[in-house]
XYZ file of C-alpha atoms in Angstrom:
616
model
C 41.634 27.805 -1.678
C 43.822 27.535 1.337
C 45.144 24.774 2.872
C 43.923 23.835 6.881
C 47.363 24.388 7.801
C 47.501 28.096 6.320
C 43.766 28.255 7.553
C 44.299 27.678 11.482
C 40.613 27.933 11.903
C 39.995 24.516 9.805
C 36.907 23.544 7.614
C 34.551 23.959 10.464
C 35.465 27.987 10.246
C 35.661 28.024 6.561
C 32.208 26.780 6.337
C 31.421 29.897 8.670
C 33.503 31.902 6.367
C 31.281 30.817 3.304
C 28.271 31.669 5.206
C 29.428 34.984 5.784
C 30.616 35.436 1.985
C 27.407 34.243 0.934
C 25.529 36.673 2.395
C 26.780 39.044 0.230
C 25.768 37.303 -2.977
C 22.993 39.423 -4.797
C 20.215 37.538 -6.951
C 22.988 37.359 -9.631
C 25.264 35.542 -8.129
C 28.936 35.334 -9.010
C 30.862 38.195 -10.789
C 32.631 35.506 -12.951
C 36.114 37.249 -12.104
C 38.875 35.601 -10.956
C 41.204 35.708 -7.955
C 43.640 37.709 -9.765
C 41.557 39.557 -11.972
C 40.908 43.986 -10.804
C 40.310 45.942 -13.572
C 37.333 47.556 -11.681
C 40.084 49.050 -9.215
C 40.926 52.059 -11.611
C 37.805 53.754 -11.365
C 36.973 53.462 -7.871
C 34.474 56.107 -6.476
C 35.287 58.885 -4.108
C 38.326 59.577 -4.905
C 40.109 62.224 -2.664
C 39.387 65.730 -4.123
C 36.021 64.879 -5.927
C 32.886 66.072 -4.752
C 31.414 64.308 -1.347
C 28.819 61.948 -3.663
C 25.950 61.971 -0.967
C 24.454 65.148 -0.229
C 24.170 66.983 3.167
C 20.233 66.435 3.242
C 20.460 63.256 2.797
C 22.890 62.126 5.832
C 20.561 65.028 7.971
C 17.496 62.617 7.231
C 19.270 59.332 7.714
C 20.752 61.011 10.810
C 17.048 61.433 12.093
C 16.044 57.816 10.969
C 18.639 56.241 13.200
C 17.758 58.650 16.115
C 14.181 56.901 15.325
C 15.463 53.775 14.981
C 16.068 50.957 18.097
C 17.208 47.893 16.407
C 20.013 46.853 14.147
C 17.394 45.958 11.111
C 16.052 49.575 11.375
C 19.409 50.960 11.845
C 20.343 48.596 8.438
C 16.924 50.367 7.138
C 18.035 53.983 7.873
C 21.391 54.165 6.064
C 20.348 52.247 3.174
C 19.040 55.635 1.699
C 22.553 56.598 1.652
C 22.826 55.136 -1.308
C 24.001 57.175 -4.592
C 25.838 57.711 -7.862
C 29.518 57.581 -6.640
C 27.904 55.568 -3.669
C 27.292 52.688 -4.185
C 25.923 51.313 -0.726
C 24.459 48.124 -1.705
C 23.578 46.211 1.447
C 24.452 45.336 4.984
C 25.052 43.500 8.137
C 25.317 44.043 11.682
C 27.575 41.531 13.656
C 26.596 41.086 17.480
C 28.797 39.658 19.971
C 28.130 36.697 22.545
C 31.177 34.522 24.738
C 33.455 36.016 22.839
C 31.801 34.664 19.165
C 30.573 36.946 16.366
C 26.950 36.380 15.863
C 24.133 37.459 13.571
C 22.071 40.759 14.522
C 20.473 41.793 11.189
C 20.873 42.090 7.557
C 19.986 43.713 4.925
C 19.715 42.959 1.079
C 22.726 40.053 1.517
C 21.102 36.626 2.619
C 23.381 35.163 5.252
C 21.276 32.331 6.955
C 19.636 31.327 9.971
C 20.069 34.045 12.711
C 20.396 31.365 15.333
C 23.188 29.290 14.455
C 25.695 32.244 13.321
C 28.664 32.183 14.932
C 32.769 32.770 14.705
C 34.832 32.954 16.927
C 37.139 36.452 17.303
C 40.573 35.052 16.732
C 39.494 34.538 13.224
C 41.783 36.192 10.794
C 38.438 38.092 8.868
C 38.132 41.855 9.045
C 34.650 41.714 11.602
C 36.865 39.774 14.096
C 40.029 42.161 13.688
C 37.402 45.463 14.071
C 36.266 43.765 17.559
C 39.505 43.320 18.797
C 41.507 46.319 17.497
C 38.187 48.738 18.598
C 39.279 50.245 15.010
C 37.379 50.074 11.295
C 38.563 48.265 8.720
C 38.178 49.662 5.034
C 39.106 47.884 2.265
C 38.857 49.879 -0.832
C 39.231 47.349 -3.653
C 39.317 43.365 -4.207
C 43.522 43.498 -4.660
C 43.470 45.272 -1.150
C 41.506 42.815 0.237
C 43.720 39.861 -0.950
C 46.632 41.482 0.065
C 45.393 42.280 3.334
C 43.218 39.038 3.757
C 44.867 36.539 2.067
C 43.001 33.423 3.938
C 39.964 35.297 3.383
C 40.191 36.227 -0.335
C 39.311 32.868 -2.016
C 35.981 33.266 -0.486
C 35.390 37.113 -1.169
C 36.545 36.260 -4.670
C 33.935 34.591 -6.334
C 31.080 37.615 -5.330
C 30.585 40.832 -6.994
C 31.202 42.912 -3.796
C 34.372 45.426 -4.761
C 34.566 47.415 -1.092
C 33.651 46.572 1.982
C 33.729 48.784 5.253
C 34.027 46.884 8.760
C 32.836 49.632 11.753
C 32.430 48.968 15.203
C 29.367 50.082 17.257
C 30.991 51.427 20.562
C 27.885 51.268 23.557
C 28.584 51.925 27.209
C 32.672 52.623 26.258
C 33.270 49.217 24.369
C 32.870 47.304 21.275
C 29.179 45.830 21.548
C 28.717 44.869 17.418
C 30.084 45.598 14.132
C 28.473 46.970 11.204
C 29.344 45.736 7.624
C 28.708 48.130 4.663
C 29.086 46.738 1.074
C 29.563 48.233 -2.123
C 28.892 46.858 -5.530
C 31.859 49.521 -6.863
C 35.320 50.137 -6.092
C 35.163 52.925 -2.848
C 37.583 54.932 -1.985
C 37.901 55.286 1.786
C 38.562 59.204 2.117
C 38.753 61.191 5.630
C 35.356 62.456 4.606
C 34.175 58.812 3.755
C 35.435 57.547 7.300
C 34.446 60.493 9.387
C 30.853 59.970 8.123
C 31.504 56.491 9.239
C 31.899 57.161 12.018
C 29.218 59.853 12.765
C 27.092 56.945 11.411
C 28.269 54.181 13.786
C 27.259 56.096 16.438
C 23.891 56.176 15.466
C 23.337 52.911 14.751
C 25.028 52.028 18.212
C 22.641 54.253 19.801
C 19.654 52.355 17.777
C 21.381 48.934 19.296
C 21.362 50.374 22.360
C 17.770 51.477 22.730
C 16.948 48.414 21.690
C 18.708 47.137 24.450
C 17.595 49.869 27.195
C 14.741 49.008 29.432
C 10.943 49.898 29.174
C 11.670 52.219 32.179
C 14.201 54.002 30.679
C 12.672 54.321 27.309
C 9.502 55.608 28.634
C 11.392 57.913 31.037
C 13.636 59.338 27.751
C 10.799 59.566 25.991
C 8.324 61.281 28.249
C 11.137 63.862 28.660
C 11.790 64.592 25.212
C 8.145 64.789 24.130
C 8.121 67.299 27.265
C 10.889 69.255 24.843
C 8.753 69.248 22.095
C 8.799 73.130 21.279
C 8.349 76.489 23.432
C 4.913 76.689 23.218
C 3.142 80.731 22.746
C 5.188 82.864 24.048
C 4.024 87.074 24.784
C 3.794 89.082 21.358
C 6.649 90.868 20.348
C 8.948 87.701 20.726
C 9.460 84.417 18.417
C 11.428 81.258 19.564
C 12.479 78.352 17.390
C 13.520 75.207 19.328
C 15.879 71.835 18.848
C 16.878 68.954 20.665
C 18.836 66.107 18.929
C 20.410 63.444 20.443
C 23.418 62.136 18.920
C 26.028 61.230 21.799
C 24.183 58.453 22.680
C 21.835 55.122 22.695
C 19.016 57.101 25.307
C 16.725 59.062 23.945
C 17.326 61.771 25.611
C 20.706 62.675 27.897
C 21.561 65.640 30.022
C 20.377 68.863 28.013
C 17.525 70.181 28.136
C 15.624 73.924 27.109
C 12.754 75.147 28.270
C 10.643 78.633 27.839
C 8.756 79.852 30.685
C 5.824 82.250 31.030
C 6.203 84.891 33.786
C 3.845 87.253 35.282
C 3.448 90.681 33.504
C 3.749 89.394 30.353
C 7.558 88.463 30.536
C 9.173 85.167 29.585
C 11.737 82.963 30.642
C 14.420 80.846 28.743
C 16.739 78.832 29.941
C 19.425 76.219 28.186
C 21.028 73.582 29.983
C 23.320 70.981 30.294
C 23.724 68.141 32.964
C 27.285 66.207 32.805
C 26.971 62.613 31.033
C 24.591 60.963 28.784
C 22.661 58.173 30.386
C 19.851 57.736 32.048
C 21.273 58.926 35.404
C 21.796 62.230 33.667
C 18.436 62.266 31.910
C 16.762 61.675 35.770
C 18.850 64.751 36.781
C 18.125 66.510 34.525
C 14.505 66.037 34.752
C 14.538 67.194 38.115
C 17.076 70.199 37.925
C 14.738 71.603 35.052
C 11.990 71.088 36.996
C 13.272 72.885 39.840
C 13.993 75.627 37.901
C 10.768 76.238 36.190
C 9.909 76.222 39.856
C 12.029 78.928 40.906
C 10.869 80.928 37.395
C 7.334 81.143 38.506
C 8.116 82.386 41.655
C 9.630 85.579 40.365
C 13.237 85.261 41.009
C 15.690 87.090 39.816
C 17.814 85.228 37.323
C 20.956 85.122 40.124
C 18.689 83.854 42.465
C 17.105 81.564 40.254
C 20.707 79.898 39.957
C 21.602 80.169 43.397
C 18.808 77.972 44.419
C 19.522 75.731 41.221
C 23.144 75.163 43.100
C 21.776 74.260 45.850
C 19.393 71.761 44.672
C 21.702 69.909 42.462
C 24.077 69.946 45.520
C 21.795 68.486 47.773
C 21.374 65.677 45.136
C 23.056 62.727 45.828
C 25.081 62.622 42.856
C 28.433 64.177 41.769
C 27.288 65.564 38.817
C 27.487 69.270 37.860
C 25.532 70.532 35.202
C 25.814 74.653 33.261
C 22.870 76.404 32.808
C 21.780 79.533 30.582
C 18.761 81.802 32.176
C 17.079 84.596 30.499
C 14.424 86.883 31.643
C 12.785 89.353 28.747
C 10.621 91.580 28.873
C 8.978 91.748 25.267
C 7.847 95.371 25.222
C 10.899 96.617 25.844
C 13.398 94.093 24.565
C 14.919 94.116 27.500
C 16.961 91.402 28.834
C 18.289 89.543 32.421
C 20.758 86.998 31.715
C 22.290 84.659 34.278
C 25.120 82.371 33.128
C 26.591 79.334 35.339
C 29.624 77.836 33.436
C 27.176 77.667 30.066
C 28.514 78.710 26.387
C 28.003 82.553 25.766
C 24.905 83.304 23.954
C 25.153 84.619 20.152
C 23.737 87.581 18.461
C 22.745 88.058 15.322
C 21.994 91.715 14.248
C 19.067 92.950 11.802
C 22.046 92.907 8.949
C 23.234 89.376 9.369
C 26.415 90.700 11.482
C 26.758 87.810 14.512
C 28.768 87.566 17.540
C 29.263 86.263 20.623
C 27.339 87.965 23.665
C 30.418 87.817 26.242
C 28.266 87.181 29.413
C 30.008 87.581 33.293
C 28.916 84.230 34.998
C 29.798 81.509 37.938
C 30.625 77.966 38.143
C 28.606 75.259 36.756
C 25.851 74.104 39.127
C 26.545 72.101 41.665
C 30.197 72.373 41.996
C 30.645 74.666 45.295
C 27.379 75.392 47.056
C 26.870 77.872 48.375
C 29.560 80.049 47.150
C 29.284 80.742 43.793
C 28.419 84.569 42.829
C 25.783 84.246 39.040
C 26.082 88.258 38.333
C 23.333 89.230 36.170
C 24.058 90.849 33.000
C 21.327 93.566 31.834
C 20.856 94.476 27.693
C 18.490 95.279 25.188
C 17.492 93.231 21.956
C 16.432 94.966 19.464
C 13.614 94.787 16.929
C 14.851 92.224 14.368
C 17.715 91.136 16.494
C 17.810 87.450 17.533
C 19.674 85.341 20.017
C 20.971 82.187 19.906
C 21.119 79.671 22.891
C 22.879 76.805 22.298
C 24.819 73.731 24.218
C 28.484 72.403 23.288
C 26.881 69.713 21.379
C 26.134 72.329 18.468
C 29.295 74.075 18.432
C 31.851 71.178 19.094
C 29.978 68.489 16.433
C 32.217 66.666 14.088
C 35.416 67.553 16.534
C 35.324 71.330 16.136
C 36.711 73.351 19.303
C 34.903 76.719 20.656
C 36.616 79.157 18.015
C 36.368 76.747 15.233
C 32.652 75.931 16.030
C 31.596 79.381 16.736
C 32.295 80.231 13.258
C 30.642 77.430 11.680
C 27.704 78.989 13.728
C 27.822 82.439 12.192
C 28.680 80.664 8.828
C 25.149 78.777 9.210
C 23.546 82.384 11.257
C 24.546 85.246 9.459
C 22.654 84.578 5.959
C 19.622 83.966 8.044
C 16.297 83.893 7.670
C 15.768 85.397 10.103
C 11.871 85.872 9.452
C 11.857 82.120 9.281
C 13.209 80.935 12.463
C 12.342 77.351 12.129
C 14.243 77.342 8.817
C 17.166 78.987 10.842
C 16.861 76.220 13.534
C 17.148 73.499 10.125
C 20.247 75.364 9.005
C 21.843 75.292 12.412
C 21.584 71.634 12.608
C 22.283 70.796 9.357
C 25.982 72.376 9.657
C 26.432 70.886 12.548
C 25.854 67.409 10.535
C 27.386 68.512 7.216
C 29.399 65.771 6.169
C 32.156 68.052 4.763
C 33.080 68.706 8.046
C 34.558 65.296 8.429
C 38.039 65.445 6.975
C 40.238 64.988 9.943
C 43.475 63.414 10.172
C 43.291 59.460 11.470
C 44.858 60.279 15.001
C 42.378 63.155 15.228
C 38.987 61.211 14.146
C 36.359 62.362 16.591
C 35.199 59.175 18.348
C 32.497 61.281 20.487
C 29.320 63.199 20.451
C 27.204 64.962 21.995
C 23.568 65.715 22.391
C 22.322 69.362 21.333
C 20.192 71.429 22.409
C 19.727 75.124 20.752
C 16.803 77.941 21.458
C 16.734 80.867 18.953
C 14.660 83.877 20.672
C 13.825 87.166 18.031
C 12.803 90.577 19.238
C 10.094 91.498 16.525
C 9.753 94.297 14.551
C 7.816 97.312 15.430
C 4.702 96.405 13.976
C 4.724 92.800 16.016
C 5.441 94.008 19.609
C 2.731 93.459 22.059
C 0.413 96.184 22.340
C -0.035 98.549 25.854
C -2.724 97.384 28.150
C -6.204 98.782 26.559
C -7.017 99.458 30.274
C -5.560 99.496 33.462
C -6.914 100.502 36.746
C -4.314 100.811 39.777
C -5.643 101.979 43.765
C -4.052 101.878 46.750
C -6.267 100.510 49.769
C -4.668 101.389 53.269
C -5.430 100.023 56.282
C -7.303 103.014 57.577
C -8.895 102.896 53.989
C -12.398 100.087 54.871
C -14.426 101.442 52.360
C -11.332 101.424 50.106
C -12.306 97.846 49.493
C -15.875 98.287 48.403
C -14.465 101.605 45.855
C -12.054 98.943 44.441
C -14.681 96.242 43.852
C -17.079 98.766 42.248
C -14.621 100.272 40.077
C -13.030 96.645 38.937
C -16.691 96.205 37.411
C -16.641 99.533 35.974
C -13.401 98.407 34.105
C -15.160 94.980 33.164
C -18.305 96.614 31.832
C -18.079 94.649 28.381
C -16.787 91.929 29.322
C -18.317 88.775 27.887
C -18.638 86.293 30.601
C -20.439 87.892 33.333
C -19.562 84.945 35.565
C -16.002 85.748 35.266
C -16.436 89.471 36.001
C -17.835 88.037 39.617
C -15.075 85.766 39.828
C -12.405 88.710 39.160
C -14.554 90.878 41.739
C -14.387 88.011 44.368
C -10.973 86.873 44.115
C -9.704 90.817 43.639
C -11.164 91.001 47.249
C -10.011 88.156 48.881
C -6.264 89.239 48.021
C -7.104 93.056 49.115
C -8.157 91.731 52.330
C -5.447 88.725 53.095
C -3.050 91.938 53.132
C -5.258 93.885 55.269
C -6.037 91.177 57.609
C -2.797 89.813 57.953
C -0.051 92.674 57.346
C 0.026 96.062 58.169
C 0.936 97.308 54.958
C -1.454 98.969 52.200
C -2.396 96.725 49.503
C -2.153 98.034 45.896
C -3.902 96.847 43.229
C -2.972 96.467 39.388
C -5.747 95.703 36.917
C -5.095 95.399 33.413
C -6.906 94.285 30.489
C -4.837 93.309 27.269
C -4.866 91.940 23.886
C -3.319 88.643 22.602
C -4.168 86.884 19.926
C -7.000 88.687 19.258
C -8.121 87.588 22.906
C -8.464 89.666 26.216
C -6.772 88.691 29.191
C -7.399 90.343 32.602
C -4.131 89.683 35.158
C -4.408 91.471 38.494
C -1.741 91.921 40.610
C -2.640 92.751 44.665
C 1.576 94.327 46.560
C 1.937 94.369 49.786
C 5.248 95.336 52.034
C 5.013 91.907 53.762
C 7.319 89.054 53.425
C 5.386 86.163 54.612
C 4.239 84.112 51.348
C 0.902 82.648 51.600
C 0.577 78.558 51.505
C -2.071 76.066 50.450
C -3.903 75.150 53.549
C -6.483 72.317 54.204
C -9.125 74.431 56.264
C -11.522 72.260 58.361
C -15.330 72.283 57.589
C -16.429 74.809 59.984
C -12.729 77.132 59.127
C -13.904 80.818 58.819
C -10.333 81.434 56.864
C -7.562 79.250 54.827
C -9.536 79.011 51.489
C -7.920 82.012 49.409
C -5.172 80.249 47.060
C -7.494 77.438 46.714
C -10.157 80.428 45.340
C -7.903 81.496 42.929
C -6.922 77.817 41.588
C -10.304 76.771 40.991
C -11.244 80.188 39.386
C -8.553 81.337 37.629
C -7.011 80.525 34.269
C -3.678 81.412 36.097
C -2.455 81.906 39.634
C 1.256 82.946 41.384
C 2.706 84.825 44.167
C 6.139 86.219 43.491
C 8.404 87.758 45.883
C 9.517 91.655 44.990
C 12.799 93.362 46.367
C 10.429 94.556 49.200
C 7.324 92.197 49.927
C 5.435 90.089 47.244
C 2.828 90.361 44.714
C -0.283 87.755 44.461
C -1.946 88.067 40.680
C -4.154 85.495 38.409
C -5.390 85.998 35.346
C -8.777 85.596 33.389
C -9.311 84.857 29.523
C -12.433 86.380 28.120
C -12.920 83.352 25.944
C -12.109 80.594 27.830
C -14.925 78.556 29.488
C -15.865 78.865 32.848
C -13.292 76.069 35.244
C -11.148 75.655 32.006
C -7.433 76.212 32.550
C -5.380 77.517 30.270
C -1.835 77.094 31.755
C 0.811 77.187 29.160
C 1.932 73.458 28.616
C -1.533 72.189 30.129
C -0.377 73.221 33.998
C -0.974 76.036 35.745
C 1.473 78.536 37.707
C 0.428 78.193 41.372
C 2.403 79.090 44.071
């Protein structure tokens, strides 16, 4: 034992010391080895070259358990199961700082003492304090390390049957908020694999402290919006999506990227990947809104380019000076055919029907928000085939662990290009299971990612032949001019020819009634014909009438609030409360007004695709 005079802290601290020792005492107490005495260092575990002794699956699933997690004692909880032959992960604390003190978070199979009356200062000479002030880990591999490092320290550390210890600091809002002790019961060797897991770890368990920390607002905001990321949803036959969203750059639930899949009239479908700059909840409100506004645009029937062009312009009119890339698809899935806008976003990647994958170079413009108003989002036209898929990703996937874009792109054919690709969600697994593979983490010490990132990935397949969606079983299309007034009556007679067998009579007079209120808004208030397009299709084994009413006219119709004794004003709100689905969309010339009607739905129930509905 050291003197007070070698030991500038004094008894007071050493008694702190002991506490802290203590807590790493197991029910058996003392090792019986002496101060001098290391035989156990020859055989420490993880030596460099041997195989990584905890597997991939198992740092995927505590990687999920801290992403769960929003305290340090379930953070403690979560990498516990990291235990293993070669691993010997025995217990572990979680140091929190207040005025400049080390105090006591959490523990976890090590008994340190009251909670409450923890505390040591940060000049002390003991590896927690150093990791605080340094901002860097401290590994100590074996007991003679840790004597020779810790000299003041060692007496203390000498009398338990710990053999490594690992120091890390938690790192929340860009400094040193806590410190995580791991313990081992066997000599570890502290490898670049070993410390770059640490690492990854560490930021998960900040991001649990942080939660923790984060207010009700916030964590019901984050969580509201990742629940609203839950999956895509059905999508039209003939196409298959797998989705992902993962936080890992952060303490808040969710950040700034975001996916979404969008149904689109005629069958088609939207997808869109995004990415709003930062990772708090400033960036998850953005991006709330910006996807939001998007999924407005969709359903209006923009073209991809001007779907982005209006994105621009919302984000600019933001008051914030954040910019954020976006991804947007429109396909077609009885063709395969594809419209892809890009606005500073990673290039999709393709993966053909015989595992070959590359990168989909895509022309695009700046990220959103950056010059208003002038940016150009050219949109790119292709085909996927049956059996093709594509991949849309953000950074967060390609650049995990440290990787740059050419390094990270071909981890993501590595992971792509054996497939399934029949099993998409197993596909999705893979993907994110590279990205967390701990044999990624071998970096130099200067090079040590200290990062992360969130990530965000949508997998869309064209399927085969066999899976595409089916023609229309019937389809009925006139053309009522404006010289045409009986027109209107031969439409309505020959809609309920096409309906003859339909099941729910009250829905044929529904189709009848709103089919003629759209024929004759265009008569009445344009002096174009109207054309109508009735079609009757198959999905699921279900029916689904959409008719669409053109006209030449620009003027979009609006809700209205028509007085009592109004003759007029009561057409969109017709088609809301009798329709399963409702939209206007403009066209290159005029607009087109549709809703649809499922056979088997019950009469007033709406069947919008994530429990909304698609009105203009």
């Amino acid at each position: 034992m050291t003197s007070d005079a070698d030991q500038p802290w004094g008894d007071d601290l050493e008694a702190v010391l002991r506490q802290i020792e203590a807590a790493s005492v197991t029910t058996s107490g003392s090792d019986g080895k002496g101060v001098d005495e290391f035989p156990e260092d020859a055989t420490a575990a993880g030596a460099t070259g041997e195989a990584f002794p905890v597997r991939p699956s198992v740092v995927l699933d505590v990687g999920r358990e801290l992403e769960r997690a929003s305290s340090a004692a379930g953070a403690l909880e979560a990498v516990a199961a990291l235990a293993a032959p070669g691993f010997a992960l025995t217990g572990g604390v979680v140091f929190g700082l207040t005025d400049d003190m080390l105090t006591l978070l959490s523990q976890r199979g090590y008994p340190i003492g009251s909670e409450t009356e923890f505390r040591m200062p940060l000049e002390t000479d003991y590896p927690a304090a150093q990791a605080v002030r340094t901002g860097e880990p401290v590994y100590i591999s074996s007991r003679q390390e840790y004597r020779d490092r810790f000299p003041a320290t060692w007496p203390l550390a000498s009398r338990l049957s710990r053999r490594s210890w690992a120091y890390v600091p938690l790192i929340t809002g860009g400094s040193v908020s806590a410190v995580w002790l791991a313990v081992f019961s066997a000599p570890q060797v502290f490898d670049e694999r070993v410390r770059g897991l640490f690492d990854s770890l560490a930021r998960g368990m900040a991001g649990a402290l942080e939660r923790g920390q984060g207010s009700e607002a916030e964590l019901a905001l984050s969580g509201g919006l990742r629940r609203s990321m839950g999956g895509a949803g059905t999508v039209p036959l003939g196409l298959s999506t797998a989705t992902r969203y993962v936080p890992t750059g952060g303490g808040a639930l969710v950040g700034g990227d975001w996916f979404d899949v969008i149904r689109l009239p005629h069958g088609r479908l939207a997808l869109v990947i995004g990415d709003v700059e930062g990772h708090d909840s400033q960036a998850s409100i953005l991006m709330a809104r910006l996807r939001t506004a998007i999924h407005a645009y969709a359903v209006e029937g923009h073209r991809p380019d001007a779907v982005l062009t209006r994105a621009d312009r919302f984000l600019a009119s933001l008051d914030t000076e954040r910019f954020a890339t976006c991804l947007y698809i429109e396909a077609d899935p009885a063709t395969g055919h594809l419209q892809i806008a890009r606005a500073g976003h990673p290039h999709p990647f393709l993966r053909m029907p015989d595992g070959t994958c590359l990168i989909r170079h895509i022309p695009g413009g700046l990220p959103l928000g950056l010059l208003p108003g002038e940016n150009d989002y050219p949109v790119a036209e292709t085909e996927l085939r049956p059996g093709e898929l594509m991949l849309l990703c953000t950074d967060g996937l390609i650049e995990a662990g440290g990787y740059d874009l050419d390094s990270g792109w071909d981890r993501i054919r590595d992971a792509l290009a054996p497939g399934p690709a029949n099993d998409l969600e197993a596909l999705a697994d893979g993907l994110i299971r590279a990205a967390g593979d701990t044999s990624a983490f071998h970096w130099p010490a200067d090079r040590r990612p200290r990062g992360g990132d969130d990530i965000a990935l949508l997998i869309l397949r064209r399927d085969g032949a066999g899976e595409q969606r089916v023609l229309p079983e019937r389809q009925l299309v006139l053309t009522i001019g404006q010289d045409q007034a009986r027109g209107v009556a031969a439409a309505r007679a020959e809609l309920r020819g096409m309906l003859h067998d339909w099941e729910t009579p009250d829905q044929v007079d529904s189709a009848v009634l709103l089919a003629t209120e759209l024929i004759g808004n265009v008569l009445i208030h344009t002096d174009q014909p109207a054309i109508l397009d009735a079609r009757i299709s198959r999905r699921a084994g279900n029916r689904v009438l959409q008719i669409d009413v053109t006209d030449g006219g620009d003027d979009l119709p609006h809700f209205r609030a028509p007085g009592e004794l109004a003759i007029s004003g009561r057409g969109l709100m017709l088609m809301d409360a009798l329709s399963d689905q409702c939209g206007v969309r403009p066209e290159s010339e005029g607009k087109t007004t549709w809703f649809t009607l499922s056979e088997k739905s019950a009469t007033g129930q709406h069947l919008g695709d994530d429990g909304g509905r698609n009105t203009p």
